[in-house]
Amino acid sequence: MLSLASLLVANSLMGAPDPEVMKRGEAVYNRTCIACHQANGQGIDPVFPPLAGSEWVAKNPSVIVRNILHGVAGPITVKGKVYNGMMPAVAGVSDAEIADLTTFVRNSWGNAASVVTEEEVKAIKVKYADRKTPWTAEELDKDSK
Ligand code: HEC
């Protein structure tokens, strides 16, 4: 029989997120992203791009975190479709909330990508501390591996 400890080890080896983190991340999503990207992560065509199945969500976690910290503007291709709008920087979220939220988005609606920790969010903030304006898709892509 599997003990809880071995389940937790198996989960972390497979990168499956902690259900508590997912619950907290969903609450932050519902507060800060849902108006535009919608409850099912499908966005609203043709203005708000989907997060479900988005190649940007699957890249290095710094891509979503930078979107949240500084916004993104101008043409961006998501799942083969070009969007050309503007996402404002998201204010009023702590580093821990950004970590939970990013983990939630990367592991919902069929997405499956690594969990993100508060420490990673802090490191991304330090690395891009001088950034004041929204990112372009080209800039995000350059540093997204
Ligand atoms: C006011 C509306 C709005 C809110 C709120 C918002 N976004 Fe966005 N988001 C957009 C728009 C518009 C774009 C596309 C911008 C462009 O065309 O350059 C975008 C693009 C993105 C992208 C890259 C493209 C994609 O679809 O994968 C990600 C990732 C993303 N948003 C995540 C988030 C997360 C996470 C939150 C909550 C913390 C959030 N957004 C909140 C409007 C919004």
PDB file of C-alpha atoms and ligand atoms in Angstrom:
ATOM      1  CA  MET A   1       0.000   0.000   0.000  1.00  0.00           C
ATOM      2  CA  LEU A   2       1.220   3.509  -0.752  1.00  0.00           C
ATOM      3  CA  SER A   3       1.872   5.723   2.235  1.00  0.00           C
ATOM      4  CA  LEU A   4       1.145   9.440   2.094  1.00  0.00           C
ATOM      5  CA  ALA A   5       4.886  10.142   2.206  1.00  0.00           C
ATOM      6  CA  SER A   6       5.604   7.967  -0.811  1.00  0.00           C
ATOM      7  CA  LEU A   7       2.696   9.574  -2.675  1.00  0.00           C
ATOM      8  CA  LEU A   8       4.161  12.996  -1.975  1.00  0.00           C
ATOM      9  CA  VAL A   9       7.572  11.839  -3.192  1.00  0.00           C
ATOM     10  CA  ALA A  10       5.983  10.361  -6.328  1.00  0.00           C
ATOM     11  CA  ASN A  11       4.110  13.616  -6.932  1.00  0.00           C
ATOM     12  CA  SER A  12       7.197  15.747  -6.621  1.00  0.00           C
ATOM     13  CA  LEU A  13       9.154  13.416  -8.916  1.00  0.00           C
ATOM     14  CA  MET A  14       6.437  13.717 -11.529  1.00  0.00           C
ATOM     15  CA  GLY A  15       6.121  17.443 -10.923  1.00  0.00           C
ATOM     16  CA  ALA A  16       2.423  17.177 -10.064  1.00  0.00           C
ATOM     17  CA  PRO A  17       1.376  20.204  -8.048  1.00  0.00           C
ATOM     18  CA  ASP A  18       0.160  20.066  -4.457  1.00  0.00           C
ATOM     19  CA  PRO A  19      -3.684  20.293  -4.431  1.00  0.00           C
ATOM     20  CA  GLU A  20      -3.486  23.034  -1.776  1.00  0.00           C
ATOM     21  CA  VAL A  21      -1.275  25.141  -4.053  1.00  0.00           C
ATOM     22  CA  MET A  22      -3.729  24.582  -6.934  1.00  0.00           C
ATOM     23  CA  LYS A  23      -6.627  25.715  -4.711  1.00  0.00           C
ATOM     24  CA  ARG A  24      -4.799  28.881  -3.650  1.00  0.00           C
ATOM     25  CA  GLY A  25      -3.676  29.535  -7.230  1.00  0.00           C
ATOM     26  CA  GLU A  26      -7.240  29.200  -8.514  1.00  0.00           C
ATOM     27  CA  ALA A  27      -8.447  31.772  -5.958  1.00  0.00           C
ATOM     28  CA  VAL A  28      -5.817  34.271  -7.183  1.00  0.00           C
ATOM     29  CA  TYR A  29      -6.724  33.465 -10.811  1.00  0.00           C
ATOM     30  CA  ASN A  30     -10.391  34.152 -10.060  1.00  0.00           C
ATOM     31  CA  ARG A  31      -9.461  37.508  -8.589  1.00  0.00           C
ATOM     32  CA  THR A  32      -6.935  38.711 -11.161  1.00  0.00           C
ATOM     33  CA  CYS A  33      -7.149  36.917 -14.537  1.00  0.00           C
ATOM     34  CA  ILE A  34     -10.632  35.495 -14.978  1.00  0.00           C
ATOM     35  CA  ALA A  35     -12.276  38.671 -16.327  1.00  0.00           C
ATOM     36  CA  CYS A  36     -10.186  38.450 -19.479  1.00  0.00           C
ATOM     37  CA  HIS A  37      -8.951  34.854 -19.773  1.00  0.00           C
ATOM     38  CA  GLN A  38     -12.226  33.287 -18.462  1.00  0.00           C
ATOM     39  CA  ALA A  39     -12.926  30.428 -16.051  1.00  0.00           C
ATOM     40  CA  ASN A  40     -12.048  27.760 -18.594  1.00  0.00           C
ATOM     41  CA  GLY A  41      -8.836  29.506 -19.723  1.00  0.00           C
ATOM     42  CA  GLN A  42     -10.238  29.917 -23.255  1.00  0.00           C
ATOM     43  CA  GLY A  43     -10.072  33.735 -23.303  1.00  0.00           C
ATOM     44  CA  ILE A  44     -12.548  35.669 -25.447  1.00  0.00           C
ATOM     45  CA  ASP A  45     -11.936  35.633 -29.161  1.00  0.00           C
ATOM     46  CA  PRO A  46     -10.597  37.798 -30.787  1.00  0.00           C
ATOM     47  CA  VAL A  47      -9.509  40.056 -27.904  1.00  0.00           C
ATOM     48  CA  PHE A  48      -8.248  37.891 -25.031  1.00  0.00           C
ATOM     49  CA  PRO A  49      -6.034  34.929 -25.981  1.00  0.00           C
ATOM     50  CA  PRO A  50      -6.453  31.474 -24.416  1.00  0.00           C
ATOM     51  CA  LEU A  51      -4.224  30.181 -21.625  1.00  0.00           C
ATOM     52  CA  ALA A  52      -5.510  26.621 -22.161  1.00  0.00           C
ATOM     53  CA  GLY A  53      -3.069  24.954 -24.551  1.00  0.00           C
ATOM     54  CA  SER A  54      -1.045  28.176 -24.966  1.00  0.00           C
ATOM     55  CA  GLU A  55       2.566  27.671 -26.008  1.00  0.00           C
ATOM     56  CA  TRP A  56       3.502  30.734 -23.900  1.00  0.00           C
ATOM     57  CA  VAL A  57       2.216  29.082 -20.738  1.00  0.00           C
ATOM     58  CA  ALA A  58       4.304  25.971 -21.488  1.00  0.00           C
ATOM     59  CA  LYS A  59       7.591  27.898 -21.908  1.00  0.00           C
ATOM     60  CA  ASN A  60       9.968  28.833 -19.098  1.00  0.00           C
ATOM     61  CA  PRO A  61       7.856  30.096 -16.144  1.00  0.00           C
ATOM     62  CA  SER A  62       9.517  33.497 -16.397  1.00  0.00           C
ATOM     63  CA  VAL A  63       7.244  34.163 -19.407  1.00  0.00           C
ATOM     64  CA  ILE A  64       3.996  34.185 -17.393  1.00  0.00           C
ATOM     65  CA  VAL A  65       5.650  35.837 -14.405  1.00  0.00           C
ATOM     66  CA  ARG A  66       6.954  38.685 -16.582  1.00  0.00           C
ATOM     67  CA  ASN A  67       3.494  39.086 -18.145  1.00  0.00           C
ATOM     68  CA  ILE A  68       2.038  39.488 -14.670  1.00  0.00           C
ATOM     69  CA  LEU A  69       4.759  41.884 -13.461  1.00  0.00           C
ATOM     70  CA  HIS A  70       4.940  44.168 -16.502  1.00  0.00           C
ATOM     71  CA  GLY A  71       2.169  43.265 -18.964  1.00  0.00           C
ATOM     72  CA  VAL A  72       2.473  42.389 -22.640  1.00  0.00           C
ATOM     73  CA  ALA A  73       1.561  44.468 -25.696  1.00  0.00           C
ATOM     74  CA  GLY A  74       1.514  44.214 -29.471  1.00  0.00           C
ATOM     75  CA  PRO A  75       1.136  41.241 -31.798  1.00  0.00           C
ATOM     76  CA  ILE A  76       1.418  37.833 -30.163  1.00  0.00           C
ATOM     77  CA  THR A  77       0.618  34.499 -31.832  1.00  0.00           C
ATOM     78  CA  VAL A  78      -1.187  32.046 -29.553  1.00  0.00           C
ATOM     79  CA  LYS A  79      -2.158  28.613 -30.908  1.00  0.00           C
ATOM     80  CA  GLY A  80      -1.712  29.815 -34.476  1.00  0.00           C
ATOM     81  CA  LYS A  81      -3.793  32.968 -34.104  1.00  0.00           C
ATOM     82  CA  VAL A  82      -2.457  36.519 -33.933  1.00  0.00           C
ATOM     83  CA  TYR A  83      -3.761  38.742 -31.133  1.00  0.00           C
ATOM     84  CA  ASN A  84      -2.800  42.394 -31.059  1.00  0.00           C
ATOM     85  CA  GLY A  85      -3.867  43.970 -27.831  1.00  0.00           C
ATOM     86  CA  MET A  86      -2.464  44.871 -24.474  1.00  0.00           C
ATOM     87  CA  MET A  87      -2.428  43.132 -21.129  1.00  0.00           C
ATOM     88  CA  PRO A  88      -1.768  45.556 -18.278  1.00  0.00           C
ATOM     89  CA  ALA A  89       0.627  44.657 -15.464  1.00  0.00           C
ATOM     90  CA  VAL A  90      -1.263  42.931 -12.642  1.00  0.00           C
ATOM     91  CA  ALA A  91      -1.002  44.810  -9.339  1.00  0.00           C
ATOM     92  CA  GLY A  92      -1.749  43.702  -5.793  1.00  0.00           C
ATOM     93  CA  VAL A  93      -0.348  40.151  -5.920  1.00  0.00           C
ATOM     94  CA  SER A  94       2.420  38.897  -3.621  1.00  0.00           C
ATOM     95  CA  ASP A  95       5.340  36.759  -4.821  1.00  0.00           C
ATOM     96  CA  ALA A  96       3.750  33.721  -3.134  1.00  0.00           C
ATOM     97  CA  GLU A  97       0.451  34.433  -4.897  1.00  0.00           C
ATOM     98  CA  ILE A  98       2.206  34.781  -8.262  1.00  0.00           C
ATOM     99  CA  ALA A  99       3.898  31.398  -7.656  1.00  0.00           C
ATOM    100  CA  ASP A 100       0.597  29.661  -6.779  1.00  0.00           C
ATOM    101  CA  LEU A 101      -1.221  31.330  -9.665  1.00  0.00           C
ATOM    102  CA  THR A 102       1.487  30.416 -12.188  1.00  0.00           C
ATOM    103  CA  THR A 103       1.499  26.808 -10.977  1.00  0.00           C
ATOM    104  CA  PHE A 104      -2.307  26.752 -11.298  1.00  0.00           C
ATOM    105  CA  VAL A 105      -2.322  28.114 -14.871  1.00  0.00           C
ATOM    106  CA  ARG A 106       0.507  25.764 -15.938  1.00  0.00           C
ATOM    107  CA  ASN A 107      -1.451  22.752 -14.632  1.00  0.00           C
ATOM    108  CA  SER A 108      -5.085  23.498 -15.546  1.00  0.00           C
ATOM    109  CA  TRP A 109      -7.309  22.938 -18.598  1.00  0.00           C
ATOM    110  CA  GLY A 110      -5.015  20.269 -20.035  1.00  0.00           C
ATOM    111  CA  ASN A 111      -1.796  22.256 -19.428  1.00  0.00           C
ATOM    112  CA  ALA A 112       0.984  20.276 -17.743  1.00  0.00           C
ATOM    113  CA  ALA A 113       4.177  22.141 -16.851  1.00  0.00           C
ATOM    114  CA  SER A 114       6.486  22.460 -13.863  1.00  0.00           C
ATOM    115  CA  VAL A 115       5.381  23.989 -10.572  1.00  0.00           C
ATOM    116  CA  VAL A 116       6.768  27.440  -9.713  1.00  0.00           C
ATOM    117  CA  THR A 117       8.013  28.475  -6.284  1.00  0.00           C
ATOM    118  CA  GLU A 118       8.051  31.811  -4.489  1.00  0.00           C
ATOM    119  CA  GLU A 119      11.876  31.724  -4.661  1.00  0.00           C
ATOM    120  CA  GLU A 120      11.741  31.448  -8.468  1.00  0.00           C
ATOM    121  CA  VAL A 121       9.348  34.419  -8.627  1.00  0.00           C
ATOM    122  CA  LYS A 122      11.701  36.489  -6.442  1.00  0.00           C
ATOM    123  CA  ALA A 123      14.676  35.598  -8.659  1.00  0.00           C
ATOM    124  CA  ILE A 124      12.746  36.579 -11.823  1.00  0.00           C
ATOM    125  CA  LYS A 125      11.819  39.902 -10.181  1.00  0.00           C
ATOM    126  CA  VAL A 126      15.460  40.617  -9.387  1.00  0.00           C
ATOM    127  CA  LYS A 127      16.619  39.647 -12.893  1.00  0.00           C
ATOM    128  CA  TYR A 128      14.093  42.007 -14.542  1.00  0.00           C
ATOM    129  CA  ALA A 129      14.073  44.729 -11.876  1.00  0.00           C
ATOM    130  CA  ASP A 130      14.839  47.481 -14.415  1.00  0.00           C
ATOM    131  CA  ARG A 131      11.868  46.651 -16.616  1.00  0.00           C
ATOM    132  CA  LYS A 132       9.178  49.335 -16.607  1.00  0.00           C
ATOM    133  CA  THR A 133       7.183  48.778 -19.821  1.00  0.00           C
ATOM    134  CA  PRO A 134       5.099  45.857 -21.152  1.00  0.00           C
ATOM    135  CA  TRP A 135       6.919  43.055 -22.955  1.00  0.00           C
ATOM    136  CA  THR A 136       6.607  42.291 -26.644  1.00  0.00           C
ATOM    137  CA  ALA A 137       6.149  38.695 -27.789  1.00  0.00           C
ATOM    138  CA  GLU A 138       9.559  38.864 -29.466  1.00  0.00           C
ATOM    139  CA  GLU A 139      11.269  39.829 -26.202  1.00  0.00           C
ATOM    140  CA  LEU A 140       9.454  37.113 -24.260  1.00  0.00           C
ATOM    141  CA  ASP A 141      10.447  34.542 -26.852  1.00  0.00           C
ATOM    142  CA  LYS A 142      14.130  35.530 -26.792  1.00  0.00           C
ATOM    143  CA  ASP A 143      14.455  34.571 -23.148  1.00  0.00           C
ATOM    144  CA  SER A 144      11.909  31.802 -22.792  1.00  0.00           C
ATOM    145  CA  LYS A 145      13.721  28.473 -22.944  1.00  0.00           C
TER     146      LYS A 145
HETATM  147  C1  HEC B   1      -7.528  43.216 -18.695  1.00  0.00           C
HETATM  148  C2  HEC B   1      -7.477  41.919 -19.341  1.00  0.00           C
HETATM  149  C3  HEC B   1      -6.430  40.926 -18.882  1.00  0.00           C
HETATM  150  C4  HEC B   1      -6.168  40.484 -17.596  1.00  0.00           C
HETATM  151  C5  HEC B   1      -6.822  40.910 -16.305  1.00  0.00           C
HETATM  152  C6  HEC B   1      -5.116  39.498 -17.734  1.00  0.00           C
HETATM  153  N1  HEC B   1      -4.750  39.354 -19.049  1.00  0.00           N
HETATM  154 FE1  HEC B   1      -3.348  38.076 -19.795  1.00  0.00          FE
HETATM  155  N2  HEC B   1      -3.580  38.889 -21.652  1.00  0.00           N
HETATM  156  C7  HEC B   1      -4.528  39.837 -21.997  1.00  0.00           C
HETATM  157  C8  HEC B   1      -4.343  40.232 -23.383  1.00  0.00           C
HETATM  158  C9  HEC B   1      -5.166  41.253 -24.159  1.00  0.00           C
HETATM  159  C10 HEC B   1      -3.231  39.484 -23.859  1.00  0.00           C
HETATM  160  C11 HEC B   1      -2.588  39.589 -25.255  1.00  0.00           C
HETATM  161  C12 HEC B   1      -1.741  40.861 -25.292  1.00  0.00           C
HETATM  162  C13 HEC B   1      -1.213  41.175 -26.680  1.00  0.00           C
HETATM  163  O1  HEC B   1      -1.973  41.068 -27.634  1.00  0.00           O
HETATM  164  O2  HEC B   1      -0.020  41.551 -26.777  1.00  0.00           O
HETATM  165  C14 HEC B   1      -2.788  38.623 -22.747  1.00  0.00           C
HETATM  166  C15 HEC B   1      -1.769  37.702 -22.822  1.00  0.00           C
HETATM  167  C16 HEC B   1      -1.438  36.800 -21.822  1.00  0.00           C
HETATM  168  C17 HEC B   1      -0.483  35.727 -21.957  1.00  0.00           C
HETATM  169  C18 HEC B   1       0.349  35.373 -23.196  1.00  0.00           C
HETATM  170  C19 HEC B   1      -0.516  34.836 -24.310  1.00  0.00           C
HETATM  171  C20 HEC B   1      -1.285  33.578 -23.951  1.00  0.00           C
HETATM  172  O3  HEC B   1      -2.508  33.560 -24.207  1.00  0.00           O
HETATM  173  O4  HEC B   1      -0.698  32.619 -23.414  1.00  0.00           O
HETATM  174  C21 HEC B   1      -0.428  35.076 -20.752  1.00  0.00           C
HETATM  175  C22 HEC B   1       0.418  33.882 -20.386  1.00  0.00           C
HETATM  176  C23 HEC B   1      -1.344  35.773 -19.869  1.00  0.00           C
HETATM  177  N3  HEC B   1      -1.949  36.799 -20.550  1.00  0.00           N
HETATM  178  C24 HEC B   1      -1.572  35.423 -18.539  1.00  0.00           C
HETATM  179  C25 HEC B   1      -2.365  36.155 -17.666  1.00  0.00           C
HETATM  180  C26 HEC B   1      -2.502  35.863 -16.251  1.00  0.00           C
HETATM  181  C27 HEC B   1      -1.831  34.692 -15.546  1.00  0.00           C
HETATM  182  C28 HEC B   1      -3.329  36.822 -15.728  1.00  0.00           C
HETATM  183  C29 HEC B   1      -3.729  37.024 -14.283  1.00  0.00           C
HETATM  184  C30 HEC B   1      -2.647  37.259 -13.357  1.00  0.00           C
HETATM  185  C31 HEC B   1      -3.727  37.693 -16.802  1.00  0.00           C
HETATM  186  N4  HEC B   1      -3.124  37.260 -17.957  1.00  0.00           N
HETATM  187  C32 HEC B   1      -4.581  38.791 -16.673  1.00  0.00           C
HETATM  188  C33 HEC B   1      -5.475  40.377 -21.155  1.00  0.00           C
HETATM  189  C34 HEC B   1      -5.527  40.211 -19.788  1.00  0.00           C
END
